[in-house]
Amino acid sequence: MKKTIYIILFTFLGILLQFLIHGLVETWYIGLLISDFPKYSLGLSWPQWFIIHHIGTVVLFIAGALFGFWQGKFWWRRIYEKK
């Protein structure tokens, strides 16, 4: 039971970290788009950027959850099983 809770909490931590990374990257790049859209838009329109945002959100969420899960398993073995 303790191991399950430990891994779930690490997975939650991974999700929280991806939200932080997502927010920072998005704030930075939207600032660039607003300041000079033709230069930084890479030839894409706003609706296309919204699609990229939605796809990126799903990818980052899954990556954050998988990273947290992997870290939970890694640190559980490192701390509790290798004594």
Short mmCIF file of N, CA, C and O in Angstrom, two decimals, residues 3-74:
data_model
loop_
_atom_site.label_atom_id
_atom_site.label_comp_id
_atom_site.label_asym_id
_atom_site.label_seq_id
_atom_site.Cartn_x
_atom_site.Cartn_y
_atom_site.Cartn_z
N LYS A 3 3.89 1.63 -1.16
CA LYS A 3 4.54 1.77 -2.46
C LYS A 3 3.57 2.36 -3.48
O LYS A 3 3.94 3.25 -4.26
N THR A 4 2.33 1.92 -3.47
CA THR A 4 1.32 2.43 -4.40
C THR A 4 1.08 3.92 -4.19
O THR A 4 1.05 4.70 -5.15
N ILE A 5 0.92 4.33 -2.95
CA ILE A 5 0.72 5.75 -2.65
C ILE A 5 1.94 6.56 -3.06
O ILE A 5 1.81 7.65 -3.63
N TYR A 6 3.13 6.05 -2.80
CA TYR A 6 4.37 6.71 -3.16
C TYR A 6 4.44 6.95 -4.66
O TYR A 6 4.75 8.06 -5.12
N ILE A 7 4.13 5.94 -5.45
CA ILE A 7 4.18 6.06 -6.91
C ILE A 7 3.08 6.99 -7.42
O ILE A 7 3.31 7.79 -8.33
N ILE A 8 1.90 6.93 -6.84
CA ILE A 8 0.81 7.82 -7.24
C ILE A 8 1.19 9.27 -6.97
O ILE A 8 0.96 10.16 -7.80
N LEU A 9 1.79 9.53 -5.81
CA LEU A 9 2.18 10.90 -5.49
C LEU A 9 3.30 11.40 -6.41
O LEU A 9 3.33 12.57 -6.79
N PHE A 10 4.23 10.53 -6.77
CA PHE A 10 5.27 10.93 -7.72
C PHE A 10 4.66 11.20 -9.09
O PHE A 10 5.08 12.13 -9.79
N THR A 11 3.66 10.42 -9.49
CA THR A 11 2.98 10.66 -10.76
C THR A 11 2.29 12.02 -10.72
O THR A 11 2.36 12.79 -11.68
N PHE A 12 1.66 12.34 -9.61
CA PHE A 12 1.02 13.64 -9.43
C PHE A 12 2.07 14.75 -9.51
O PHE A 12 1.83 15.81 -10.11
N LEU A 13 3.22 14.54 -8.91
CA LEU A 13 4.30 15.52 -8.98
C LEU A 13 4.76 15.73 -10.42
O LEU A 13 5.01 16.87 -10.84
N GLY A 14 4.87 14.67 -11.19
CA GLY A 14 5.22 14.79 -12.60
C GLY A 14 4.20 15.61 -13.37
O GLY A 14 4.56 16.43 -14.22
N ILE A 15 2.92 15.41 -13.07
CA ILE A 15 1.87 16.18 -13.72
C ILE A 15 1.97 17.65 -13.34
O ILE A 15 1.85 18.54 -14.19
N LEU A 16 2.23 17.93 -12.07
CA LEU A 16 2.38 19.32 -11.63
C LEU A 16 3.59 19.98 -12.31
O LEU A 16 3.51 21.14 -12.73
N LEU A 17 4.68 19.26 -12.43
CA LEU A 17 5.86 19.82 -13.08
C LEU A 17 5.60 20.10 -14.56
O LEU A 17 6.07 21.12 -15.09
N GLN A 18 4.86 19.24 -15.23
CA GLN A 18 4.58 19.49 -16.63
C GLN A 18 3.68 20.71 -16.79
O GLN A 18 3.81 21.44 -17.76
N PHE A 19 2.77 20.95 -15.83
CA PHE A 19 1.95 22.15 -15.89
C PHE A 19 2.82 23.40 -15.78
O PHE A 19 2.61 24.39 -16.47
N LEU A 20 3.81 23.35 -14.91
CA LEU A 20 4.74 24.47 -14.73
C LEU A 20 5.53 24.71 -16.01
O LEU A 20 5.62 25.84 -16.50
N ILE A 21 6.10 23.66 -16.57
CA ILE A 21 6.86 23.78 -17.82
C ILE A 21 5.97 24.27 -18.96
O ILE A 21 6.35 25.17 -19.72
N HIS A 22 4.79 23.70 -19.07
CA HIS A 22 3.84 24.10 -20.11
C HIS A 22 3.50 25.58 -19.99
O HIS A 22 3.51 26.31 -20.98
N GLY A 23 3.22 26.02 -18.79
CA GLY A 23 2.87 27.42 -18.57
C GLY A 23 4.01 28.37 -18.93
O GLY A 23 3.80 29.41 -19.56
N LEU A 24 5.22 28.02 -18.53
CA LEU A 24 6.37 28.87 -18.83
C LEU A 24 6.64 28.95 -20.32
O LEU A 24 6.85 30.05 -20.87
N VAL A 25 6.64 27.82 -21.00
CA VAL A 25 6.89 27.80 -22.44
C VAL A 25 5.78 28.54 -23.18
O VAL A 25 6.05 29.34 -24.09
N GLU A 26 4.55 28.30 -22.79
CA GLU A 26 3.43 28.93 -23.47
C GLU A 26 3.43 30.44 -23.26
O GLU A 26 3.20 31.20 -24.21
N THR A 27 3.69 30.89 -22.05
CA THR A 27 3.74 32.32 -21.78
C THR A 27 4.84 32.98 -22.60
O THR A 27 4.63 34.05 -23.20
N TRP A 28 5.99 32.36 -22.65
CA TRP A 28 7.11 32.89 -23.42
C TRP A 28 6.77 32.97 -24.90
O TRP A 28 6.95 34.01 -25.53
N TYR A 29 6.25 31.88 -25.48
CA TYR A 29 6.03 31.87 -26.92
C TYR A 29 4.83 32.71 -27.33
O TYR A 29 4.84 33.35 -28.39
N ILE A 30 3.80 32.76 -26.52
CA ILE A 30 2.66 33.62 -26.85
C ILE A 30 3.10 35.08 -26.81
O ILE A 30 2.65 35.90 -27.62
N GLY A 31 4.00 35.42 -25.88
CA GLY A 31 4.56 36.77 -25.87
C GLY A 31 5.26 37.09 -27.17
O GLY A 31 5.13 38.21 -27.71
N LEU A 32 6.02 36.14 -27.69
CA LEU A 32 6.68 36.34 -28.99
C LEU A 32 5.65 36.49 -30.11
O LEU A 32 5.80 37.35 -30.98
N LEU A 33 4.62 35.65 -30.10
CA LEU A 33 3.59 35.72 -31.14
C LEU A 33 2.86 37.06 -31.11
O LEU A 33 2.56 37.64 -32.16
N ILE A 34 2.56 37.54 -29.93
CA ILE A 34 1.83 38.81 -29.82
C ILE A 34 2.72 39.98 -30.24
O ILE A 34 2.25 40.93 -30.88
N SER A 35 3.99 39.92 -29.91
CA SER A 35 4.89 41.03 -30.26
C SER A 35 5.13 41.14 -31.76
O SER A 35 5.21 42.23 -32.30
N ASP A 36 5.28 40.00 -32.46
CA ASP A 36 5.54 40.03 -33.90
C ASP A 36 5.04 38.71 -34.52
O ASP A 36 5.82 37.80 -34.78
N PHE A 37 3.73 38.66 -34.77
CA PHE A 37 3.12 37.42 -35.25
C PHE A 37 3.70 36.94 -36.57
O PHE A 37 4.02 35.75 -36.69
N PRO A 38 3.86 37.79 -37.57
CA PRO A 38 4.39 37.27 -38.85
C PRO A 38 5.79 36.66 -38.72
O PRO A 38 6.12 35.70 -39.41
N LYS A 39 6.59 37.19 -37.83
CA LYS A 39 7.96 36.69 -37.67
C LYS A 39 8.01 35.35 -36.95
O LYS A 39 8.78 34.46 -37.32
N TYR A 40 7.22 35.17 -35.89
CA TYR A 40 7.31 33.99 -35.04
C TYR A 40 6.22 32.94 -35.28
O TYR A 40 6.21 31.90 -34.63
N SER A 41 5.31 33.19 -36.19
CA SER A 41 4.19 32.25 -36.38
C SER A 41 4.56 31.03 -37.21
O SER A 41 3.77 30.10 -37.30
N LEU A 42 5.74 31.05 -37.82
CA LEU A 42 6.20 29.94 -38.66
C LEU A 42 5.23 29.67 -39.81
O LEU A 42 5.08 28.54 -40.27
N GLY A 43 4.52 30.71 -40.23
CA GLY A 43 3.58 30.57 -41.34
C GLY A 43 2.25 29.95 -40.95
O GLY A 43 1.44 29.61 -41.83
N LEU A 44 2.00 29.79 -39.67
CA LEU A 44 0.75 29.19 -39.20
C LEU A 44 -0.22 30.28 -38.76
O LEU A 44 0.18 31.35 -38.32
N SER A 45 -1.52 29.98 -38.83
CA SER A 45 -2.55 30.92 -38.38
C SER A 45 -2.88 30.66 -36.91
O SER A 45 -2.45 29.65 -36.32
N TRP A 46 -3.66 31.56 -36.31
CA TRP A 46 -4.06 31.37 -34.91
C TRP A 46 -4.83 30.06 -34.70
O TRP A 46 -4.57 29.35 -33.72
N PRO A 47 -5.79 29.71 -35.58
CA PRO A 47 -6.48 28.42 -35.38
C PRO A 47 -5.52 27.23 -35.42
O PRO A 47 -5.70 26.26 -34.67
N GLN A 48 -4.51 27.30 -36.26
CA GLN A 48 -3.52 26.22 -36.29
C GLN A 48 -2.70 26.19 -35.00
O GLN A 48 -2.35 25.12 -34.51
N TRP A 49 -2.40 27.37 -34.45
CA TRP A 49 -1.68 27.42 -33.17
C TRP A 49 -2.53 26.84 -32.04
O TRP A 49 -1.99 26.22 -31.11
N PHE A 50 -3.84 27.03 -32.10
CA PHE A 50 -4.72 26.43 -31.09
C PHE A 50 -4.69 24.91 -31.18
O PHE A 50 -4.70 24.22 -30.15
N ILE A 51 -4.65 24.37 -32.38
CA ILE A 51 -4.55 22.92 -32.55
C ILE A 51 -3.23 22.41 -31.99
O ILE A 51 -3.18 21.40 -31.27
N ILE A 52 -2.14 23.13 -32.29
CA ILE A 52 -0.83 22.76 -31.74
C ILE A 52 -0.86 22.81 -30.22
O ILE A 52 -0.31 21.93 -29.55
N HIS A 53 -1.53 23.82 -29.68
CA HIS A 53 -1.65 23.92 -28.22
C HIS A 53 -2.36 22.71 -27.62
O HIS A 53 -1.89 22.13 -26.63
N HIS A 54 -3.46 22.30 -28.22
CA HIS A 54 -4.22 21.16 -27.69
C HIS A 54 -3.42 19.86 -27.80
O HIS A 54 -3.42 19.05 -26.86
N ILE A 55 -2.76 19.66 -28.91
CA ILE A 55 -1.93 18.46 -29.06
C ILE A 55 -0.78 18.49 -28.07
O ILE A 55 -0.48 17.49 -27.41
N GLY A 56 -0.12 19.65 -27.95
CA GLY A 56 0.99 19.78 -27.00
C GLY A 56 0.55 19.56 -25.56
O GLY A 56 1.29 18.98 -24.76
N THR A 57 -0.65 20.01 -25.22
CA THR A 57 -1.17 19.82 -23.87
C THR A 57 -1.31 18.34 -23.55
O THR A 57 -0.90 17.88 -22.48
N VAL A 58 -1.88 17.59 -24.47
CA VAL A 58 -2.06 16.14 -24.25
C VAL A 58 -0.71 15.43 -24.16
O VAL A 58 -0.48 14.61 -23.27
N VAL A 59 0.19 15.77 -25.08
CA VAL A 59 1.51 15.13 -25.08
C VAL A 59 2.27 15.44 -23.79
O VAL A 59 2.85 14.54 -23.17
N LEU A 60 2.26 16.70 -23.36
CA LEU A 60 2.97 17.06 -22.14
C LEU A 60 2.33 16.42 -20.90
O LEU A 60 3.03 16.01 -19.98
N PHE A 61 1.00 16.32 -20.89
CA PHE A 61 0.32 15.69 -19.75
C PHE A 61 0.74 14.22 -19.63
O PHE A 61 1.09 13.75 -18.55
N ILE A 62 0.71 13.52 -20.75
CA ILE A 62 1.11 12.11 -20.74
C ILE A 62 2.58 11.97 -20.38
O ILE A 62 2.95 11.10 -19.57
N ALA A 63 3.43 12.84 -20.93
CA ALA A 63 4.86 12.78 -20.62
C ALA A 63 5.10 13.05 -19.14
O ALA A 63 5.93 12.39 -18.51
N GLY A 64 4.40 14.03 -18.57
CA GLY A 64 4.55 14.34 -17.14
C GLY A 64 4.11 13.18 -16.26
O GLY A 64 4.78 12.84 -15.28
N ALA A 65 3.00 12.55 -16.61
CA ALA A 65 2.51 11.41 -15.83
C ALA A 65 3.47 10.23 -15.93
O ALA A 65 3.78 9.59 -14.92
N LEU A 66 3.96 9.95 -17.13
CA LEU A 66 4.90 8.84 -17.30
C LEU A 66 6.22 9.11 -16.59
O LEU A 66 6.80 8.21 -15.97
N PHE A 67 6.70 10.35 -16.69
CA PHE A 67 7.95 10.71 -16.01
C PHE A 67 7.79 10.56 -14.50
O PHE A 67 8.68 10.02 -13.82
N GLY A 68 6.68 11.03 -13.95
CA GLY A 68 6.44 10.91 -12.51
C GLY A 68 6.34 9.45 -12.08
O GLY A 68 6.89 9.06 -11.05
N PHE A 69 5.65 8.65 -12.88
CA PHE A 69 5.52 7.22 -12.58
C PHE A 69 6.90 6.55 -12.58
O PHE A 69 7.25 5.81 -11.67
N TRP A 70 7.69 6.85 -13.61
CA TRP A 70 9.04 6.27 -13.72
C TRP A 70 9.91 6.72 -12.56
O TRP A 70 10.64 5.91 -11.97
N GLN A 71 9.84 7.97 -12.18
CA GLN A 71 10.63 8.46 -11.05
C GLN A 71 10.18 7.84 -9.74
O GLN A 71 11.00 7.54 -8.87
N GLY A 72 8.88 7.65 -9.58
CA GLY A 72 8.38 7.00 -8.37
C GLY A 72 8.91 5.59 -8.23
O GLY A 72 9.36 5.18 -7.15
N LYS A 73 8.88 4.82 -9.31
CA LYS A 73 9.41 3.46 -9.26
C LYS A 73 10.92 3.47 -9.02
O LYS A 73 11.44 2.67 -8.25
N PHE A 74 11.62 4.40 -9.70
CA PHE A 74 13.07 4.49 -9.56
C PHE A 74 13.45 4.80 -8.11
O PHE A 74 14.31 4.13 -7.50
#
